[in-house]
Short mmCIF file of C-alpha atoms in Angstrom, two decimals:
data_model
loop_
_atom_site.label_atom_id
_atom_site.label_comp_id
_atom_site.label_asym_id
_atom_site.label_seq_id
_atom_site.Cartn_x
_atom_site.Cartn_y
_atom_site.Cartn_z
CA MET A 1 141.90 -153.71 193.98
CA THR A 2 144.80 -152.00 195.25
CA ALA A 3 148.29 -151.78 193.64
CA THR A 4 150.90 -153.35 195.57
CA HIS A 5 152.96 -150.32 196.16
CA GLU A 6 154.78 -151.84 199.02
CA THR A 7 156.93 -154.33 196.56
CA PRO A 8 161.09 -154.28 197.18
CA VAL A 9 161.51 -155.04 193.76
CA ARG A 10 162.59 -152.32 191.52
CA LEU A 11 160.78 -153.80 188.46
CA THR A 12 162.37 -150.59 185.48
CA GLN A 13 165.59 -151.57 186.88
CA PHE A 14 165.53 -154.72 184.54
CA ALA A 15 165.13 -153.28 181.42
CA HIS A 16 166.80 -151.28 179.12
CA GLY A 17 164.08 -148.44 178.35
CA GLY A 18 160.49 -147.87 179.71
CA GLY A 19 157.14 -148.31 178.12
CA CYS A 20 156.69 -147.22 174.69
CA ALA A 21 159.93 -145.37 174.77
CA CYS A 22 161.63 -148.57 174.32
CA LYS A 23 160.15 -148.91 170.71
CA ILE A 24 162.68 -149.02 167.65
CA PRO A 25 162.83 -145.51 166.47
CA PRO A 26 160.37 -144.69 163.85
CA GLY A 27 162.54 -143.77 161.18
CA GLU A 28 164.66 -147.13 161.43
CA LEU A 29 161.01 -148.83 161.65
CA GLU A 30 160.25 -147.23 158.21
CA ASP A 31 162.80 -148.39 156.58
CA VAL A 32 162.56 -151.96 157.66
CA LEU A 33 158.61 -151.38 156.45
CA GLY A 34 159.89 -149.93 154.06
CA ALA A 35 161.30 -152.90 152.09
CA LEU A 36 157.91 -154.93 152.55
CA PRO A 37 155.24 -154.59 149.99
CA ALA A 38 152.84 -152.02 150.59
CA VAL A 39 149.60 -154.03 151.05
CA LEU A 40 147.26 -152.01 149.81
CA PRO A 41 143.14 -152.72 149.88
CA ALA A 42 142.09 -152.94 146.59
CA ALA A 43 137.35 -152.58 145.77
CA GLY A 44 136.11 -155.36 144.84
CA ASP A 45 139.94 -157.85 145.89
CA THR A 46 140.31 -157.97 149.43
CA PRO A 47 138.19 -157.11 152.54
CA LEU A 48 141.15 -155.48 154.52
CA LEU A 49 140.52 -151.58 154.88
CA VAL A 50 143.70 -150.69 157.01
CA GLY A 51 146.63 -152.14 156.37
CA LEU A 52 150.46 -151.77 156.43
CA ALA A 53 150.43 -148.31 153.82
CA THR A 54 149.45 -145.90 156.19
CA GLY A 55 151.14 -147.01 159.71
CA ASP A 56 147.69 -146.69 160.95
CA ASP A 57 146.97 -147.62 164.72
CA ALA A 58 145.41 -150.96 163.90
CA ALA A 59 144.68 -153.86 160.89
CA VAL A 60 141.24 -153.86 159.83
CA MET A 61 139.44 -155.65 157.73
CA THR A 62 135.53 -156.31 156.78
CA LEU A 63 133.64 -159.71 158.14
CA PRO A 64 132.13 -161.34 155.66
CA ALA A 65 128.34 -160.82 155.42
CA ARG A 66 125.61 -163.01 157.06
CA GLY A 67 123.21 -160.72 157.77
CA GLY A 68 122.48 -157.35 160.20
CA ALA A 69 124.61 -154.80 160.06
CA ALA A 70 128.45 -154.87 158.57
CA GLN A 71 130.98 -154.70 161.12
CA ALA A 72 134.61 -155.11 160.62
CA VAL A 73 137.68 -156.52 162.57
CA VAL A 74 139.81 -154.50 164.50
CA SER A 75 143.22 -156.32 165.06
CA THR A 76 146.35 -155.27 167.27
CA ALA A 77 149.19 -156.56 169.31
CA ASP A 78 151.11 -154.14 171.80
CA PHE A 79 153.72 -155.38 174.48
CA PHE A 80 156.24 -153.24 176.59
CA THR A 81 159.25 -153.57 179.08
CA PRO A 82 158.24 -151.81 182.84
CA VAL A 83 157.15 -148.62 182.88
CA VAL A 84 156.74 -148.08 186.65
CA ASP A 85 157.73 -150.49 189.53
CA ASP A 86 154.43 -151.59 190.94
CA PRO A 87 153.47 -154.59 189.11
CA TYR A 88 150.11 -154.39 189.19
CA ASP A 89 150.22 -150.72 187.58
CA TRP A 90 152.72 -151.75 185.08
CA GLY A 91 149.74 -154.20 184.02
CA ARG A 92 146.66 -152.09 183.99
CA ILE A 93 149.35 -149.75 182.05
CA ALA A 94 149.91 -152.41 179.47
CA ALA A 95 146.92 -153.36 179.04
CA ALA A 96 145.17 -149.83 179.01
CA ASN A 97 147.90 -149.18 176.13
CA ALA A 98 147.10 -152.51 174.12
CA LEU A 99 142.99 -151.48 174.20
CA SER A 100 144.27 -147.60 172.99
CA ASP A 101 144.73 -149.05 169.29
CA VAL A 102 141.43 -150.19 169.02
CA TYR A 103 139.87 -147.52 170.19
CA ALA A 104 142.05 -145.43 168.09
CA MET A 105 140.42 -147.26 165.25
CA GLY A 106 136.64 -146.32 166.27
CA GLY A 107 136.39 -149.92 167.96
CA ARG A 108 135.47 -151.75 170.34
CA PRO A 109 137.76 -154.26 171.99
CA VAL A 110 135.98 -157.55 173.09
CA LEU A 111 139.20 -160.47 173.47
CA ALA A 112 142.24 -160.24 174.40
CA VAL A 113 145.16 -162.69 174.89
CA ASN A 114 147.99 -161.66 177.61
CA LEU A 115 151.57 -161.96 175.83
CA LEU A 116 154.51 -162.41 178.68
CA ALA A 117 158.03 -162.41 178.78
CA TRP A 118 159.52 -163.57 182.64
CA PRO A 119 163.42 -163.57 183.69
CA ARG A 120 161.69 -166.85 185.81
CA ASP A 121 165.34 -167.57 187.41
CA VAL A 122 165.42 -163.80 188.48
CA LEU A 123 161.87 -162.30 189.09
CA SER A 124 159.39 -164.86 191.10
CA PHE A 125 156.00 -165.57 189.46
CA GLU A 126 154.10 -163.88 192.43
CA LEU A 127 155.10 -160.25 190.40
CA ALA A 128 153.88 -162.06 187.35
CA ARG A 129 150.65 -162.39 188.91
CA GLU A 130 150.10 -159.17 189.85
CA VAL A 131 151.29 -157.76 186.22
CA LEU A 132 148.29 -160.35 184.73
CA ARG A 133 145.79 -159.03 187.45
CA GLY A 134 146.61 -155.55 186.49
CA GLY A 135 145.77 -156.18 182.65
CA LEU A 136 143.22 -158.42 183.75
CA GLU A 137 141.12 -156.06 185.63
CA VAL A 138 141.58 -152.94 182.95
CA ALA A 139 140.64 -155.55 180.35
CA THR A 140 138.04 -156.70 182.26
CA GLU A 141 136.62 -152.76 182.84
CA ALA A 142 136.71 -152.51 179.15
CA GLY A 143 133.98 -155.03 178.91
CA CYS A 144 137.53 -157.46 176.66
CA HIS A 145 137.40 -160.82 177.35
CA VAL A 146 140.82 -162.14 178.34
CA GLY A 147 141.21 -165.65 177.09
CA GLY A 148 144.71 -166.87 177.81
CA GLY A 149 147.73 -165.78 175.94
CA HIS A 150 151.64 -167.06 175.21
CA SER A 151 154.57 -166.59 177.42
CA VAL A 152 158.44 -167.21 177.31
CA ASP A 153 161.82 -166.95 179.49
CA ASP A 154 163.51 -164.09 178.59
CA PRO A 155 166.34 -161.83 180.44
CA GLU A 156 163.99 -158.93 180.34
CA PRO A 157 160.49 -158.71 181.82
CA LYS A 158 157.76 -158.15 179.10
CA TYR A 159 154.29 -157.36 178.88
CA GLY A 160 151.04 -156.39 176.97
CA MET A 161 148.14 -158.01 174.76
CA ALA A 162 147.30 -158.98 171.40
CA VAL A 163 143.40 -157.52 171.15
CA THR A 164 140.50 -158.36 168.73
CA GLY A 165 137.70 -155.59 168.65
CA LEU A 166 134.82 -155.12 166.23
CA ALA A 167 133.90 -151.87 164.68
CA ASP A 168 131.29 -150.07 162.02
CA PRO A 169 132.95 -150.09 159.20
CA ALA A 170 131.54 -146.72 158.20
CA ARG A 171 132.80 -145.28 161.37
CA LEU A 172 136.23 -146.02 161.37
CA LEU A 173 138.91 -143.40 162.61
CA ARG A 174 142.02 -143.48 160.33
CA ASN A 175 144.55 -141.58 160.19
CA ASP A 176 144.62 -141.33 156.35
CA ALA A 177 140.88 -139.26 157.21
CA GLY A 178 142.00 -135.79 158.10
CA ARG A 179 141.07 -132.87 155.74
CA PRO A 180 142.16 -129.17 155.99
CA GLY A 181 139.89 -126.91 158.38
CA LEU A 182 139.33 -129.38 161.07
CA PRO A 183 140.57 -128.79 164.51
CA LEU A 184 142.95 -131.20 166.49
CA THR A 185 141.92 -132.45 169.62
CA LEU A 186 143.98 -134.44 172.59
CA THR A 187 142.36 -136.40 175.28
CA LYS A 188 145.25 -136.94 177.39
CA PRO A 189 148.43 -134.38 179.32
CA LEU A 190 151.68 -134.98 177.67
CA GLY A 191 154.43 -135.79 179.90
CA LEU A 192 154.08 -139.07 180.55
CA GLY A 193 157.75 -140.53 179.16
CA VAL A 194 159.62 -137.75 181.02
CA LEU A 195 157.92 -138.59 184.06
CA ASN A 196 158.15 -142.42 184.25
CA ASN A 197 161.86 -141.68 183.10
CA ARG A 198 162.09 -139.90 186.61
CA HIS A 199 160.15 -142.79 188.80
CA LYS A 200 162.68 -144.97 186.44
CA ALA A 201 165.61 -142.63 187.38
CA THR A 202 164.56 -142.13 190.79
CA GLY A 203 162.13 -144.12 192.82
CA GLU A 204 159.66 -141.45 192.69
CA ARG A 205 155.93 -142.06 192.42
CA PHE A 206 154.11 -139.54 189.86
CA GLU A 207 150.45 -140.86 191.16
CA GLN A 208 149.54 -138.36 187.94
CA ALA A 209 150.95 -140.16 185.51
CA VAL A 210 149.91 -143.61 186.63
CA ALA A 211 146.31 -142.40 186.50
CA THR A 212 146.65 -141.14 183.33
CA MET A 213 148.07 -144.37 182.00
CA VAL A 214 145.52 -146.28 183.16
CA ALA A 215 142.37 -144.50 181.79
CA LEU A 216 141.09 -146.02 178.99
CA ASN A 217 140.38 -143.79 175.81
CA ARG A 218 136.97 -145.79 175.62
CA ASP A 219 134.88 -142.37 176.48
CA ALA A 220 137.03 -140.53 173.84
CA CYS A 221 136.57 -142.99 171.38
CA ALA A 222 133.21 -143.04 171.72
CA ALA A 223 133.03 -138.74 172.03
CA ALA A 224 134.74 -138.80 168.45
CA LEU A 225 132.11 -140.93 167.09
CA ALA A 226 129.52 -139.11 168.41
CA ALA A 227 131.01 -135.85 167.10
CA GLY A 228 131.38 -137.03 163.85
CA ALA A 229 134.92 -137.55 163.94
CA SER A 230 136.01 -139.97 161.00
CA CYS A 231 140.24 -139.49 161.62
CA ALA A 232 142.48 -140.26 164.80
CA THR A 233 145.15 -141.88 166.32
CA ASP A 234 146.62 -142.44 169.82
CA VAL A 235 149.28 -140.62 170.94
CA THR A 236 151.89 -143.35 172.57
CA GLY A 237 155.62 -144.19 171.85
CA PHE A 238 156.28 -141.40 168.85
CA GLY A 239 155.26 -138.48 170.55
CA LEU A 240 153.11 -135.97 169.81
CA LEU A 241 155.05 -134.80 167.03
CA GLY A 242 155.56 -138.29 165.11
CA HIS A 243 151.85 -139.37 165.28
CA LEU A 244 151.02 -136.01 163.81
CA HIS A 245 153.74 -136.12 161.50
CA LYS A 246 152.26 -139.94 160.37
CA LEU A 247 148.23 -138.95 160.55
CA ALA A 248 149.22 -135.54 158.39
CA ARG A 249 151.34 -137.66 156.03
CA ALA A 250 148.70 -140.21 155.29
CA SER A 251 146.11 -137.19 155.09
CA ASP A 252 148.09 -135.16 152.55
CA VAL A 253 147.51 -131.88 155.31
CA THR A 254 149.80 -129.83 157.59
CA ALA A 255 149.29 -129.91 160.93
CA VAL A 256 149.24 -126.58 163.11
CA ILE A 257 149.58 -126.76 166.66
CA ASP A 258 149.07 -123.99 169.06
CA THR A 259 151.86 -124.88 171.85
CA ALA A 260 150.11 -122.91 174.27
CA ALA A 261 147.23 -124.72 174.18
CA VAL A 262 149.11 -128.28 174.47
CA PRO A 263 148.17 -129.49 178.20
CA TYR A 264 150.91 -130.66 180.34
CA LEU A 265 150.95 -133.17 183.35
CA ASP A 266 152.02 -131.57 186.29
CA GLY A 267 155.95 -131.86 186.75
CA ALA A 268 156.52 -132.35 183.35
CA ARG A 269 158.08 -129.17 182.46
CA GLU A 270 160.55 -129.63 185.37
CA ALA A 271 161.39 -133.14 184.82
CA VAL A 272 162.74 -131.71 181.20
CA ARG A 273 164.12 -129.16 182.95
CA ASP A 274 166.09 -131.61 185.55
CA GLY A 275 167.31 -133.68 182.45
CA TYR A 276 164.81 -136.92 182.56
CA VAL A 277 164.28 -137.48 179.03
CA SER A 278 164.96 -140.43 177.38
CA GLY A 279 166.68 -141.68 174.72
CA GLY A 280 163.14 -142.50 172.25
CA THR A 281 162.42 -139.21 172.93
CA ARG A 282 165.17 -137.47 171.60
CA ARG A 283 165.24 -140.17 168.55
CA ASN A 284 161.69 -138.93 168.08
CA LEU A 285 162.12 -135.55 168.02
CA ALA A 286 165.45 -136.02 165.66
CA TRP A 287 163.03 -137.91 163.37
CA VAL A 288 160.58 -135.22 162.58
CA GLU A 289 163.05 -132.21 162.51
CA PRO A 290 162.76 -132.58 159.02
CA PHE A 291 159.35 -132.44 158.11
CA THR A 292 158.15 -129.60 161.01
CA ASP A 293 158.33 -125.93 161.37
CA PHE A 294 159.05 -125.65 164.94
CA GLY A 295 157.90 -121.72 164.84
CA ASP A 296 159.66 -119.81 167.98
CA ALA A 297 159.20 -123.58 170.43
CA ASP A 298 161.62 -123.25 172.74
CA ALA A 299 164.15 -126.79 173.32
CA ASP A 300 161.89 -128.06 176.39
CA THR A 301 158.50 -127.10 174.67
CA ARG A 302 160.34 -129.53 171.19
CA LEU A 303 161.52 -132.22 173.78
CA LEU A 304 157.64 -132.13 175.45
CA LEU A 305 155.83 -132.47 172.03
CA ALA A 306 158.19 -135.38 170.43
CA ASP A 307 158.16 -137.14 174.27
CA ALA A 308 157.50 -140.57 173.91
CA GLN A 309 154.26 -141.37 175.46
CA THR A 310 152.91 -144.40 177.00
CA SER A 311 149.03 -144.94 177.10
CA GLY A 312 148.21 -141.77 176.34
CA GLY A 313 145.60 -140.06 174.65
CA LEU A 314 144.03 -139.51 171.37
CA LEU A 315 144.55 -137.23 169.05
CA ILE A 316 141.21 -136.83 166.84
CA ALA A 317 140.36 -133.92 163.78
CA GLY A 318 137.47 -132.70 165.19
CA GLU A 319 136.30 -131.19 168.10
CA VAL A 320 135.10 -133.38 170.61
CA PRO A 321 132.79 -131.84 173.68
CA GLY A 322 135.28 -131.73 176.60
CA PHE A 323 138.74 -132.05 175.50
CA PRO A 324 141.15 -129.08 174.78
CA VAL A 325 141.30 -128.13 171.00
CA ILE A 326 145.15 -127.76 169.75
CA GLY A 327 145.32 -127.07 166.54
CA GLU A 328 143.88 -127.65 163.32
CA LEU A 329 145.00 -129.10 159.62
CA VAL A 330 145.28 -126.69 156.84
CA PRO A 331 146.12 -127.67 153.29
CA ARG A 332 149.76 -129.42 152.73
CA GLY A 333 152.37 -126.94 152.76
CA ALA A 334 156.28 -127.04 152.94
CA HIS A 335 156.09 -129.09 156.38
CA SER A 336 153.48 -131.88 157.92
CA VAL A 337 153.67 -130.40 161.39
CA ALA A 338 154.29 -126.45 161.88
CA LEU A 339 154.43 -124.85 165.36
CA ARG A 340 152.14 -121.52 166.50
#
C-alpha cells in the first residue's frame, strides 16, 4: 500500500517537537534515573539480564526453562509526536523505531501493542486510522503480531508501540560488551533529524529520509549476530555522539570515530547550513561536550554527529559485511569519544 501524501493536514504543526527529537534531554533523564535504585542483575538471584544500570535499549530477562533451548524475553516501549505530516508514514516510522530496540538487543519482535494519544476534537479519526495502518503494516513486515493497545485523548498527537521480543540469552547485543580493538559499524546514514526539522518548518518532503526511517533494522541485527557481534545499540534521539558515549561508558572504553567515514543522507549538510537544527540536537551536543575530544571537527559536523535521529540504524562493535566501518574502540582514555 502507499502513503496518503494528499492529506491537507500538517501533523507536524500539532507537535512541539518531532520524532525522537522530542525526547527528554539525556542529561535531565540521567538525573531523574540516577535518583532511582539501580536494579542490577545478580547471578542466581534474578532472571533479569539487562536492566536500568547501563541504560541499554530494552530490558531483557530469562524465561523459565521448560526444555529445549534457553530463551530470553526482550521488552521495550517507544512513542513520539509526528515526525512527518503524512499519517501513514508517521505510523510506519514509529513502528520501525519501536521494533528497533528489540533488534538492537539481538532479539526478534513477536508481539506489539499500540500506544496512541489523539486530540479527538481537533484531528479526525480517519487520520488516526492511517497512523495505525502504517504501524500495523511495518509490524507485519517484521513478523510481529499487533494485539490491540491503549489510547488516550491528548492535546498533542503521539504514537508508538510497546514491543515484546525473544532472544538467545547467550547471543545478546548489549551496550556494555564492547572491548578495545573492535571496529565500529553504522548501518544507516545520519541526518534524519535535520531533514525532519526542515520538513516540519517548510513542508518539503524528503523521500530518502522516509525510506531510511521505515527500513527495519532486522537485517542489520541478523548480520551483526552472524558476524559474532555481542555489543550494539541503536542510534536514535541522543544522536550518534550520545549513543556512542553511553556505549563507551558502559563498556569502559573510548570510541574513536573517523569523521570522514560517517555516511550522511543527501541534503543533511545543507539543512544544517540553512539552520534546520532542532533544540534536541543542540542539547545532545551540549551533553556530550565534556566527554568528547572533537579534534578538528567543524561546527556543522559536530551538530550532524549529535543530530537527533528517528528510527536510525544500529551502531555495532564489530565489522559487519555490507555496512561502513566508522571507527574503533580503544582502551579507555581521557574521553569516552574522540573524533579524528
